PDB file of C-alpha atoms in Angstrom:
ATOM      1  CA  UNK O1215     154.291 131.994 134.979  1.00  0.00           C
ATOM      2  CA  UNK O1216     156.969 129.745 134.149  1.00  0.00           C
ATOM      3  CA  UNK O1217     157.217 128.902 130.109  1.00  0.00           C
ATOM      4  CA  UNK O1218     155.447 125.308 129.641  1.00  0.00           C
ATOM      5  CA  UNK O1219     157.172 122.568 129.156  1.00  0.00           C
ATOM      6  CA  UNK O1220     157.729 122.075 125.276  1.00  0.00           C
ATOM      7  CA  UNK O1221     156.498 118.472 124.047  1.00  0.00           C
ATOM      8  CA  UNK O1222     158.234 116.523 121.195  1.00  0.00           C
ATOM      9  CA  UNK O1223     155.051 116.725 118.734  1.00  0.00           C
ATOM     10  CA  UNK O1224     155.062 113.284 117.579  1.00  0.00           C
ATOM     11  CA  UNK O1225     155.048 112.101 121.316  1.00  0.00           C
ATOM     12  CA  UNK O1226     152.534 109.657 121.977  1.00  0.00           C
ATOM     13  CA  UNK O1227     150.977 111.493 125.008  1.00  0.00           C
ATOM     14  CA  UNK O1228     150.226 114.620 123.308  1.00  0.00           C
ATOM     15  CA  UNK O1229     146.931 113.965 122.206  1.00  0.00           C
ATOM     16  CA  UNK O1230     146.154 112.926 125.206  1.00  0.00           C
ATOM     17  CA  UNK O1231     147.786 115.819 126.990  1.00  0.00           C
ATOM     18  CA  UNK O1232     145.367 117.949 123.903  1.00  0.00           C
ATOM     19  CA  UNK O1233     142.203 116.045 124.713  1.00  0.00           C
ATOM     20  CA  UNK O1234     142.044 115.057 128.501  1.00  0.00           C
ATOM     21  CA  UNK O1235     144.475 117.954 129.924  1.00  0.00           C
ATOM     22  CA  UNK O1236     143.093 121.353 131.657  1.00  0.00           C
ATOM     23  CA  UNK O1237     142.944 124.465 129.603  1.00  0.00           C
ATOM     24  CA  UNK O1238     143.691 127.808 130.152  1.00  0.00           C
ATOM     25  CA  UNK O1239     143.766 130.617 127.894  1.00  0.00           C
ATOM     26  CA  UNK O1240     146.611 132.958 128.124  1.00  0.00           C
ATOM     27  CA  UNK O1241     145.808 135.191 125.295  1.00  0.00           C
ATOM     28  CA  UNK O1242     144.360 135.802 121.279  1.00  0.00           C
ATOM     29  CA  UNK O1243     146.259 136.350 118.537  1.00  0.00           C
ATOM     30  CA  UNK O1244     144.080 138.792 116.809  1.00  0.00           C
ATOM     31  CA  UNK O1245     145.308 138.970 112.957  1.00  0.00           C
ATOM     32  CA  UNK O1246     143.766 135.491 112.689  1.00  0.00           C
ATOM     33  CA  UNK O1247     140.255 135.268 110.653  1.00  0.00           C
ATOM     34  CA  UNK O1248     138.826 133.306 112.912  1.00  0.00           C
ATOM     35  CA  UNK O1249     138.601 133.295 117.173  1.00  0.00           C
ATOM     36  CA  UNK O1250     142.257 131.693 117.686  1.00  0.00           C
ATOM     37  CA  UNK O1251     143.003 131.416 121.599  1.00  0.00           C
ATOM     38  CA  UNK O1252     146.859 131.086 122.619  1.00  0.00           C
ATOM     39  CA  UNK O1253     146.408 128.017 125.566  1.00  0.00           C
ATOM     40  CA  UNK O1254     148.278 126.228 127.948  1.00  0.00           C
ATOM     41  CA  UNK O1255     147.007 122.882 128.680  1.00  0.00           C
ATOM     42  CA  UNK O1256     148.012 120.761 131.346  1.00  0.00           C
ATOM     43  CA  UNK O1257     147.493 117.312 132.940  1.00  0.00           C
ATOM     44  CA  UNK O1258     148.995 114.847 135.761  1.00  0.00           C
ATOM     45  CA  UNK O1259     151.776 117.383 135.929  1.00  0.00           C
ATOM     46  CA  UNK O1260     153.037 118.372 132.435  1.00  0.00           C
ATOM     47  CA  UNK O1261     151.882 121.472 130.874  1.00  0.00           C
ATOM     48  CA  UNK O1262     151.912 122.284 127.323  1.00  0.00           C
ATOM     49  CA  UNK O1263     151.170 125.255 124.837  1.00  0.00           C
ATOM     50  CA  UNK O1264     148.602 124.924 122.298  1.00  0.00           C
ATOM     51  CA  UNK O1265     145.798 127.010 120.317  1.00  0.00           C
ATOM     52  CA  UNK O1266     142.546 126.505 120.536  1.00  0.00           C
ATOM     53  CA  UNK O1267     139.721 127.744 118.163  1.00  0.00           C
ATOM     54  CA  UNK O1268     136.020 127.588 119.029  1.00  0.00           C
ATOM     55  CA  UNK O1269     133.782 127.015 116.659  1.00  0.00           C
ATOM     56  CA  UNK O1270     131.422 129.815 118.062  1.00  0.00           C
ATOM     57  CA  UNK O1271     134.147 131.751 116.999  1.00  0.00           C
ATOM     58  CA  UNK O1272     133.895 130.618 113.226  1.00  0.00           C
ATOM     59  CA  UNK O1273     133.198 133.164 110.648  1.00  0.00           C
ATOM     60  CA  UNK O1274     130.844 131.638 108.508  1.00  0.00           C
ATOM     61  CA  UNK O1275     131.981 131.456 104.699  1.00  0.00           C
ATOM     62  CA  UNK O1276     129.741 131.099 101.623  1.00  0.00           C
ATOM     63  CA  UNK O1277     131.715 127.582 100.505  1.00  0.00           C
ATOM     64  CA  UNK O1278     132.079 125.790 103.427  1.00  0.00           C
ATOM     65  CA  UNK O1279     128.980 124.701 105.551  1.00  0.00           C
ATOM     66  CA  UNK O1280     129.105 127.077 108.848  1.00  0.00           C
ATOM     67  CA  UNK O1281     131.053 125.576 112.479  1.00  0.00           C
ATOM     68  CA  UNK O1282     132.672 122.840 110.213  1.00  0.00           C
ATOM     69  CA  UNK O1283     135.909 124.044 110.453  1.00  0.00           C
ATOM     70  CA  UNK O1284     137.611 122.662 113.690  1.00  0.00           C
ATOM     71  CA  UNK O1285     136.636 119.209 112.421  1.00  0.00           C
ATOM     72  CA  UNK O1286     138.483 119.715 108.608  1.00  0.00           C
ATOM     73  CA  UNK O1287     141.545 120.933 110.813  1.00  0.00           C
ATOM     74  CA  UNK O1288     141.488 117.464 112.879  1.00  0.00           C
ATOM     75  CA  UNK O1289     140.599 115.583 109.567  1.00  0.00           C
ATOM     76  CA  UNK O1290     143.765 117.325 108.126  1.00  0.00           C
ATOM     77  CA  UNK O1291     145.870 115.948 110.940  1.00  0.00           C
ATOM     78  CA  UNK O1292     144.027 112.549 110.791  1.00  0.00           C
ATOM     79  CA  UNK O1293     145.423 111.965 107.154  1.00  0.00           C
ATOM     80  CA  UNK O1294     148.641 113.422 107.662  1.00  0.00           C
ATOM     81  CA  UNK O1295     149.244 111.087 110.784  1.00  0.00           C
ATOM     82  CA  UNK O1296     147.676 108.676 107.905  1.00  0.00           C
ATOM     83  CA  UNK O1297     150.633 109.244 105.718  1.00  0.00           C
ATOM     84  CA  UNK O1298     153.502 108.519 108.042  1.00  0.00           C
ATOM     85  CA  UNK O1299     154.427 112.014 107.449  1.00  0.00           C
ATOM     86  CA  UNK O1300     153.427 113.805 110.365  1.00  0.00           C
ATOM     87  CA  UNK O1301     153.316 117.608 108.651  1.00  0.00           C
ATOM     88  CA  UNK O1302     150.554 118.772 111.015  1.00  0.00           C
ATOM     89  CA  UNK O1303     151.259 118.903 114.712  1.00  0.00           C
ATOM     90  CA  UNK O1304     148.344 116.989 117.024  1.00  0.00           C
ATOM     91  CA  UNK O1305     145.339 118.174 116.986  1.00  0.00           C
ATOM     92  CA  UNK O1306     142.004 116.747 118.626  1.00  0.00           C
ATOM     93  CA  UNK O1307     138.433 118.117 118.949  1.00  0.00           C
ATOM     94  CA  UNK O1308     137.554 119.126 122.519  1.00  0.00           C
ATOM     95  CA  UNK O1309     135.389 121.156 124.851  1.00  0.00           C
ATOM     96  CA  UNK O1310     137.026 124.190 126.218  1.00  0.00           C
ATOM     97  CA  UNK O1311     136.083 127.339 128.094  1.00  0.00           C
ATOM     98  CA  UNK O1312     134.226 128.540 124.669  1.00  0.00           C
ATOM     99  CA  UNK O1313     132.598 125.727 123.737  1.00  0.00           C
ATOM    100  CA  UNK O1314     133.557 122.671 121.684  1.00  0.00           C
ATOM    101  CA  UNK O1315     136.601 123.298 119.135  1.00  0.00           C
ATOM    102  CA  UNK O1316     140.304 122.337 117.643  1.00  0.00           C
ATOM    103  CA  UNK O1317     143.417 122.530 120.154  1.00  0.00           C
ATOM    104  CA  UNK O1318     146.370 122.302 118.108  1.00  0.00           C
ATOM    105  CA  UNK O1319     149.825 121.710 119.741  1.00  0.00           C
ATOM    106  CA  UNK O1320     151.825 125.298 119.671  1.00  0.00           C
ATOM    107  CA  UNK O1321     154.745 124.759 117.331  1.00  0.00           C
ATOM    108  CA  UNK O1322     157.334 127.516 118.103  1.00  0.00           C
ATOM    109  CA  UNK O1323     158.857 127.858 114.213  1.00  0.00           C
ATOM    110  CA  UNK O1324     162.785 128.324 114.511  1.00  0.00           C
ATOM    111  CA  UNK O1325     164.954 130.143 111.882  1.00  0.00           C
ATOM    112  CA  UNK O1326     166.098 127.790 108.792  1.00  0.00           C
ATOM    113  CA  UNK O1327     166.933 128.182 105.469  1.00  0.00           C
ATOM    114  CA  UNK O1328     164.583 130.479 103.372  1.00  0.00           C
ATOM    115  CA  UNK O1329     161.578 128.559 101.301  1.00  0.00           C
ATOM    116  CA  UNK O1330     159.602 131.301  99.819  1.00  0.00           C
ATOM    117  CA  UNK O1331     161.552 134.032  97.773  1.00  0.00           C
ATOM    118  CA  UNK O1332     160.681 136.585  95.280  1.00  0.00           C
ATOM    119  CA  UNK O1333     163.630 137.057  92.747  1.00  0.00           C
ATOM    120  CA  UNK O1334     164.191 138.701  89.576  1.00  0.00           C
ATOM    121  CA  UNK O1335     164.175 137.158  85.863  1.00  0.00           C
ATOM    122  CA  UNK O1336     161.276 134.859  84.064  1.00  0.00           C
ATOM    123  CA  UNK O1337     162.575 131.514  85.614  1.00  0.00           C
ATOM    124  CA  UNK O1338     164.058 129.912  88.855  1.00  0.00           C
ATOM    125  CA  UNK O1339     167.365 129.134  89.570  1.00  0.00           C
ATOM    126  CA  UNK O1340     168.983 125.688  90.732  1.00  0.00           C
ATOM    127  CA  UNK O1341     166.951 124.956  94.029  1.00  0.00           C
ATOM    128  CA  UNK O1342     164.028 126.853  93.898  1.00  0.00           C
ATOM    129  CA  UNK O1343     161.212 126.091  91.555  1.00  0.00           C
ATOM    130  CA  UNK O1344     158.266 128.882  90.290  1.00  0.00           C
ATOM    131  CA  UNK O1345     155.116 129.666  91.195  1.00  0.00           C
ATOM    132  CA  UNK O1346     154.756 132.558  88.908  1.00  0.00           C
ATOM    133  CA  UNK O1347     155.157 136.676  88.701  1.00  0.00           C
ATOM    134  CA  UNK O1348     153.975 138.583  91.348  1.00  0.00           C
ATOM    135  CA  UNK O1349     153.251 142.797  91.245  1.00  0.00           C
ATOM    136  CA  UNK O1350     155.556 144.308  93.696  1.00  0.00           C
ATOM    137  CA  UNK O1351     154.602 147.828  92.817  1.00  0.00           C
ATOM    138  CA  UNK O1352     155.177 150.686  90.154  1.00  0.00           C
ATOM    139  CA  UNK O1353     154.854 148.704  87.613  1.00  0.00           C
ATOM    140  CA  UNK O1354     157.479 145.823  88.510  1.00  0.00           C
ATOM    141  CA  UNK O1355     157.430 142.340  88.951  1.00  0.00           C
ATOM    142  CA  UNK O1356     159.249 139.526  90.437  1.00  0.00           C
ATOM    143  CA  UNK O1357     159.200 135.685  89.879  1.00  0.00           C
ATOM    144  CA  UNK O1358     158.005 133.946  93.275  1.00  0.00           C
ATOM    145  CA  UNK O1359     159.443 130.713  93.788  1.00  0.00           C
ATOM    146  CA  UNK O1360     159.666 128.268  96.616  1.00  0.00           C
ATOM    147  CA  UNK O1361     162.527 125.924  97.454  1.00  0.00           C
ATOM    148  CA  UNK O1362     162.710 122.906  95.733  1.00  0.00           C
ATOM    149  CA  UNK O1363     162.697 121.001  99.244  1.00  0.00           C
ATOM    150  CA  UNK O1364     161.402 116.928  99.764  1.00  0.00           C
ATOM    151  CA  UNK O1365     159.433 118.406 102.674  1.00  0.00           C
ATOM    152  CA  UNK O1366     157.269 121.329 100.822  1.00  0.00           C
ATOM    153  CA  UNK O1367     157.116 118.711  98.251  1.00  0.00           C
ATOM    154  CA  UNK O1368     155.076 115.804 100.406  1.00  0.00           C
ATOM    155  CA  UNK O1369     153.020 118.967 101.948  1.00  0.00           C
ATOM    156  CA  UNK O1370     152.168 119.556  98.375  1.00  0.00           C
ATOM    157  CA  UNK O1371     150.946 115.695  97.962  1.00  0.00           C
ATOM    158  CA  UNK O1372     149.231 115.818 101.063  1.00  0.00           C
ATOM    159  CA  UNK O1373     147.279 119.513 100.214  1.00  0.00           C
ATOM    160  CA  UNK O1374     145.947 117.915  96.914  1.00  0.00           C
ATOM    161  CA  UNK O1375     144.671 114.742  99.107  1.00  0.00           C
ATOM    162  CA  UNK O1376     142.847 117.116 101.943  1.00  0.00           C
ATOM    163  CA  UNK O1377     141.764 119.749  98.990  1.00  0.00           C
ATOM    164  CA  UNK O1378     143.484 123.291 100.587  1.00  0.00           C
ATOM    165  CA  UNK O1379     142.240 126.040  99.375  1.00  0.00           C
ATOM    166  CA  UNK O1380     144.284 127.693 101.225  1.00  0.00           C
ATOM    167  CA  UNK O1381     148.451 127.251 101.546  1.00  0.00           C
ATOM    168  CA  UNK O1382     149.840 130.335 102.622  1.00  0.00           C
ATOM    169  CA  UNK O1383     153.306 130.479 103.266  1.00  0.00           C
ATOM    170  CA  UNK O1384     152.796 131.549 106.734  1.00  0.00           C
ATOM    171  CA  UNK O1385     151.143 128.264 107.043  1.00  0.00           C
ATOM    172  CA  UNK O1386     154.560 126.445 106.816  1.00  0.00           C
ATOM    173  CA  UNK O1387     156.382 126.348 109.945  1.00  0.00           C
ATOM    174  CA  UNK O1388     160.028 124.938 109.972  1.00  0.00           C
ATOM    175  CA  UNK O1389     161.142 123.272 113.372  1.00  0.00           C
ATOM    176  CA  UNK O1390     163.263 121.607 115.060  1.00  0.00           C
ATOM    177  CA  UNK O1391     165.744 118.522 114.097  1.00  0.00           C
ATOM    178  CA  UNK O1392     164.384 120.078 110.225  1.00  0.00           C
ATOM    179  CA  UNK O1393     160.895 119.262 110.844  1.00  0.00           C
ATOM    180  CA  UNK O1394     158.393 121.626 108.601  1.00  0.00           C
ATOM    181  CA  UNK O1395     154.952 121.793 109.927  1.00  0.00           C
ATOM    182  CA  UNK O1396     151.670 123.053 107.654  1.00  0.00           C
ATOM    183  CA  UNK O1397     148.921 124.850 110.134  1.00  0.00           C
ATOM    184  CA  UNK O1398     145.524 126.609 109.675  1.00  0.00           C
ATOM    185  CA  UNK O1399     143.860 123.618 107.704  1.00  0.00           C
ATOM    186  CA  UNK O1400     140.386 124.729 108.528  1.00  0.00           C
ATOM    187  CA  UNK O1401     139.011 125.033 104.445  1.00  0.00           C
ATOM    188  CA  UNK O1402     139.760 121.692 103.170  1.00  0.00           C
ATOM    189  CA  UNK O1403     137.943 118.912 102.013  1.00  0.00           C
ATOM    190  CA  UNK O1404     135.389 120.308  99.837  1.00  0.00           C
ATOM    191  CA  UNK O1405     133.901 118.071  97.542  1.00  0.00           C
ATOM    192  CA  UNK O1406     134.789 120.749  94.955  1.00  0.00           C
ATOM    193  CA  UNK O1407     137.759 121.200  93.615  1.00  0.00           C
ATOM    194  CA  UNK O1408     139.529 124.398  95.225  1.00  0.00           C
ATOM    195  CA  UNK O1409     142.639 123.314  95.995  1.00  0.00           C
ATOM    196  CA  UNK O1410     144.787 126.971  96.543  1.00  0.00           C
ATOM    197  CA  UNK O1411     148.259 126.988  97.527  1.00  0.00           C
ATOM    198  CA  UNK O1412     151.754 128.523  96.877  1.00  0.00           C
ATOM    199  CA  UNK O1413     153.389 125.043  96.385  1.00  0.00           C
ATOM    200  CA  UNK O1414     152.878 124.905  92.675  1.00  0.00           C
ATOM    201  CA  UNK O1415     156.595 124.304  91.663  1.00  0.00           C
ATOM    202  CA  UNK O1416     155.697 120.614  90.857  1.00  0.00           C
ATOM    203  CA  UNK O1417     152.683 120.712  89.217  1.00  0.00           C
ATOM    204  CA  UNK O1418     152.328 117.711  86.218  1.00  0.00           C
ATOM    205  CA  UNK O1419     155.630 116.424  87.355  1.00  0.00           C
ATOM    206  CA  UNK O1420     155.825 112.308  88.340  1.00  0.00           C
ATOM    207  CA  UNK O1421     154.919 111.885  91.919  1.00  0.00           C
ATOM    208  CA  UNK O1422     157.593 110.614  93.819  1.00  0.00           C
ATOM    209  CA  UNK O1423     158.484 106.766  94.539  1.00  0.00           C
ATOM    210  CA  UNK O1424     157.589 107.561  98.153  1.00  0.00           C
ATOM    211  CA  UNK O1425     154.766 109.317  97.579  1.00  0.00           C
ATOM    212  CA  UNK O1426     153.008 106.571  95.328  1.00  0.00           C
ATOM    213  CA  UNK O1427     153.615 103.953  98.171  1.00  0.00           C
ATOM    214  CA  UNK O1428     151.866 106.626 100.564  1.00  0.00           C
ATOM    215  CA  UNK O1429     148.875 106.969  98.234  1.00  0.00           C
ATOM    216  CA  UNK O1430     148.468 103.733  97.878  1.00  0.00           C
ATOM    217  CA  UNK O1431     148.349 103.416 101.414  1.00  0.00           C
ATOM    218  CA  UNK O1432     145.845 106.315 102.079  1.00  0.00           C
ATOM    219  CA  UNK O1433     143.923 104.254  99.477  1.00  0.00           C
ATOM    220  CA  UNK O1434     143.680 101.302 101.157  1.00  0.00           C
ATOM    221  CA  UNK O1435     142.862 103.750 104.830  1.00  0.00           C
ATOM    222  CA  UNK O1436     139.984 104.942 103.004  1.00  0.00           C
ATOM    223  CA  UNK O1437     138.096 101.513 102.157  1.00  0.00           C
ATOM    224  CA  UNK O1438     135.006 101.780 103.528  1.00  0.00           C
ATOM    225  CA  UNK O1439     134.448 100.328 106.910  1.00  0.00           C
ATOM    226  CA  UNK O1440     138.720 101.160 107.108  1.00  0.00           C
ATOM    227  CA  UNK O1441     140.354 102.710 109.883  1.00  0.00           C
ATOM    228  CA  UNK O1442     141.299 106.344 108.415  1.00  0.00           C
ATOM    229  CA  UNK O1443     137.563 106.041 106.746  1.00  0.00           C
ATOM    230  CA  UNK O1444     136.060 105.369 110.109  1.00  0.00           C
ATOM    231  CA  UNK O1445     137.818 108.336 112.272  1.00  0.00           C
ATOM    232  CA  UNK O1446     136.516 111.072 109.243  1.00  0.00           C
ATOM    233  CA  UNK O1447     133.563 109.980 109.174  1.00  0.00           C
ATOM    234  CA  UNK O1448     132.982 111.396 112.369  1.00  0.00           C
ATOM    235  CA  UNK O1449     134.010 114.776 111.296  1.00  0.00           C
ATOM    236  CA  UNK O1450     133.261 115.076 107.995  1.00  0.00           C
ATOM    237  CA  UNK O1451     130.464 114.469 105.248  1.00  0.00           C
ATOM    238  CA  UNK O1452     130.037 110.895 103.585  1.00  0.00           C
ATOM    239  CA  UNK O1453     130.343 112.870 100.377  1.00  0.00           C
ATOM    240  CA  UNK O1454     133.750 114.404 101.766  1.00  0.00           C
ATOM    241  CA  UNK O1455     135.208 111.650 102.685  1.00  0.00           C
ATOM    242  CA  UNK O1456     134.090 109.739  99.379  1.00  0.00           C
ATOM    243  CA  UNK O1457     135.791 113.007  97.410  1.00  0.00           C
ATOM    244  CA  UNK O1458     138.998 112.641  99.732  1.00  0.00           C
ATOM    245  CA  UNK O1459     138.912 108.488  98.617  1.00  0.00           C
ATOM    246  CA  UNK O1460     138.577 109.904  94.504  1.00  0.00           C
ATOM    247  CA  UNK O1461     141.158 112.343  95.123  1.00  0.00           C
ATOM    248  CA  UNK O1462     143.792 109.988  96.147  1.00  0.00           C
ATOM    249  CA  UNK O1463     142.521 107.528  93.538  1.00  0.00           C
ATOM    250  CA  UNK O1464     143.138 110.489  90.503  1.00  0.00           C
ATOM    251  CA  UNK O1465     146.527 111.032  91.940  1.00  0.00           C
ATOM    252  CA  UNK O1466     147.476 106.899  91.190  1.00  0.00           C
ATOM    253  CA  UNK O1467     146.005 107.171  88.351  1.00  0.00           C
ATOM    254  CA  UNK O1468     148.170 110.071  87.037  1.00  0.00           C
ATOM    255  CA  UNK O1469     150.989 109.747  88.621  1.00  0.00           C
ATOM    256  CA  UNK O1470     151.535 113.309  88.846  1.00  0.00           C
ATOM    257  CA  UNK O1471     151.441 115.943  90.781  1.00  0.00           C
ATOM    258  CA  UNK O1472     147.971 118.313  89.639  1.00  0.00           C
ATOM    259  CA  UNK O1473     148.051 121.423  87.799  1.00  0.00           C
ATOM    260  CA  UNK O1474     145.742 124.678  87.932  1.00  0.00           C
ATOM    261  CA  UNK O1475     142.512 124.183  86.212  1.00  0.00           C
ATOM    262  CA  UNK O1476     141.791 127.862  85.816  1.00  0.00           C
ATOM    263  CA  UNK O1477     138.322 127.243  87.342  1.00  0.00           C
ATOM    264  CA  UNK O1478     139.472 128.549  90.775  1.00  0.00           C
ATOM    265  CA  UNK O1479     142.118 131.265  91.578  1.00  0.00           C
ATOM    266  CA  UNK O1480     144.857 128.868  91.935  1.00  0.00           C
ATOM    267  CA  UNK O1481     147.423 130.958  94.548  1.00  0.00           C
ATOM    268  CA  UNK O1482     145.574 132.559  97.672  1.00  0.00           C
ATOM    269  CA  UNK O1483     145.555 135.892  98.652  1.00  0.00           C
ATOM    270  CA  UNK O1484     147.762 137.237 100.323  1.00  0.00           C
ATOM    271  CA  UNK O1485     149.727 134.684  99.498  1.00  0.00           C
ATOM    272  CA  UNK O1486     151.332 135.146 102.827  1.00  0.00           C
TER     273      UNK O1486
END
């Protein structure tokens, strides 16, 4: 079978192509927590790669209510497409050959310069900013730090809108013409606060310029009766989506970027 054709990810057929096209499973990638399919989907002649996850597939977890997660993954893509940032590639909730669930377009991540790093000494060097000390075994430690990059940096605004609990860095994916792409966005959104993530570098500095004019814009999306209000309503709670409205709201007021609260392990595990 000949390699499908690779789609530009902010093309504006790819939902489309997500939602409407014919899907075939190829294969599953099997260290993934939940059912993950590897996909081709095609329509009117163009064939793309993409994963799908059924919700049958689901585990169920004791924080999140059960076969909720394909919807908080295309909520997650909803406000990033929101933001004019476009960190998550399309997504859309569909029927396929195991029931309803999320198709994601593949994103083949290509080589680029290194954003997660685990270095010696208490603090981080010009370029990289810290998370904080990691065991690496008999009896050592080593600083982990991320780069100090304007693209981890507005996946780090748009993680404390969607509430991650769960930023792994093998949930960034660098791409082509420098894109970065965040994936696996199924535990967000909680109307708790559990936000979990590597991309801590920041925390209680000023939000950027940018990032105020895209808050302010998310804030005005999420009026009630608004467009952004009106497509997550139809995949998440009320109560979410008033949460998601507060959480943009506590970032204005602010101005900053949040910190840890110690009331929830802030860093996942493993944190890759």
């Amino acid at each position: 079978m000949s390699a499908p054709e690779r789609i530009p990810p902010r093309s504006v057929t790819t939902a489309g192509l997500l939602a409407d096209g014919e899907l075939a499973v190829v294969g599953r990638i099997r260290d993934a927590s939940n059912a993950a399919l590897y996909c081709t989907v095609s329509y009117d002649g163009r064939e793309a790669a993409c994963i799908y996850k059924p919700i049958a597939g689901e585990r169920p977890l004791w924080d999140f209510p059960d076969g909720t997660l394909a919807q908080r993954e295309v909520a997650a893509y909803e406000v990033s497409e929101a933001t004019g940032w476009g960190l998550v590639p399309p997504t859309v909730l569909r029927d396929g050959p195991y029931g309803q669930g999320m198709c994601q377009l593949w994103i083949d991540g290509q080589p680029g310069p290194e954003l997660l790093a685990l270095v010696d000494g208490e603090e981080a060097e010009e370029g990289w900013k810290a998370i904080g000390l990691a065991d690496v075994g008999e009896g050592r430690t080593a600083l982990l730090v991320h780069a100090d990059d304007e693209r981890l940096r507005r996946l780090a605004v748009l993680d404390a809108v969607i509430n991650n609990a769960d930023r792994k860095g093998g949930h960034l994916l660098p791409a082509g013409e420098g894109r970065l792409y965040g994936i696996d966005h199924g535990v967000t959104f909680n109307t708790e606060n559990k936000l979990r993530t590597l991309l801590w570098g920041w925390a209680g500095e000023p939000l950027t310029g940018e990032a105020v004019e895209v808050l302010k814009g998310l804030k005005e999306a999420l009026e009630e009766g608004a467009a952004l209000a009106l497509r997550l309503a139809g995949l998440l709670t009320a109560a979410e989506v008033l949460a998601t409205r507060a959480r943009v709201e506590a970032l204005l007021e602010s101005g900053r970027h949040p910190e840890p609260t110690g009331e929830w392990p802030a860093i996942p595990w493993p944190p890759v």
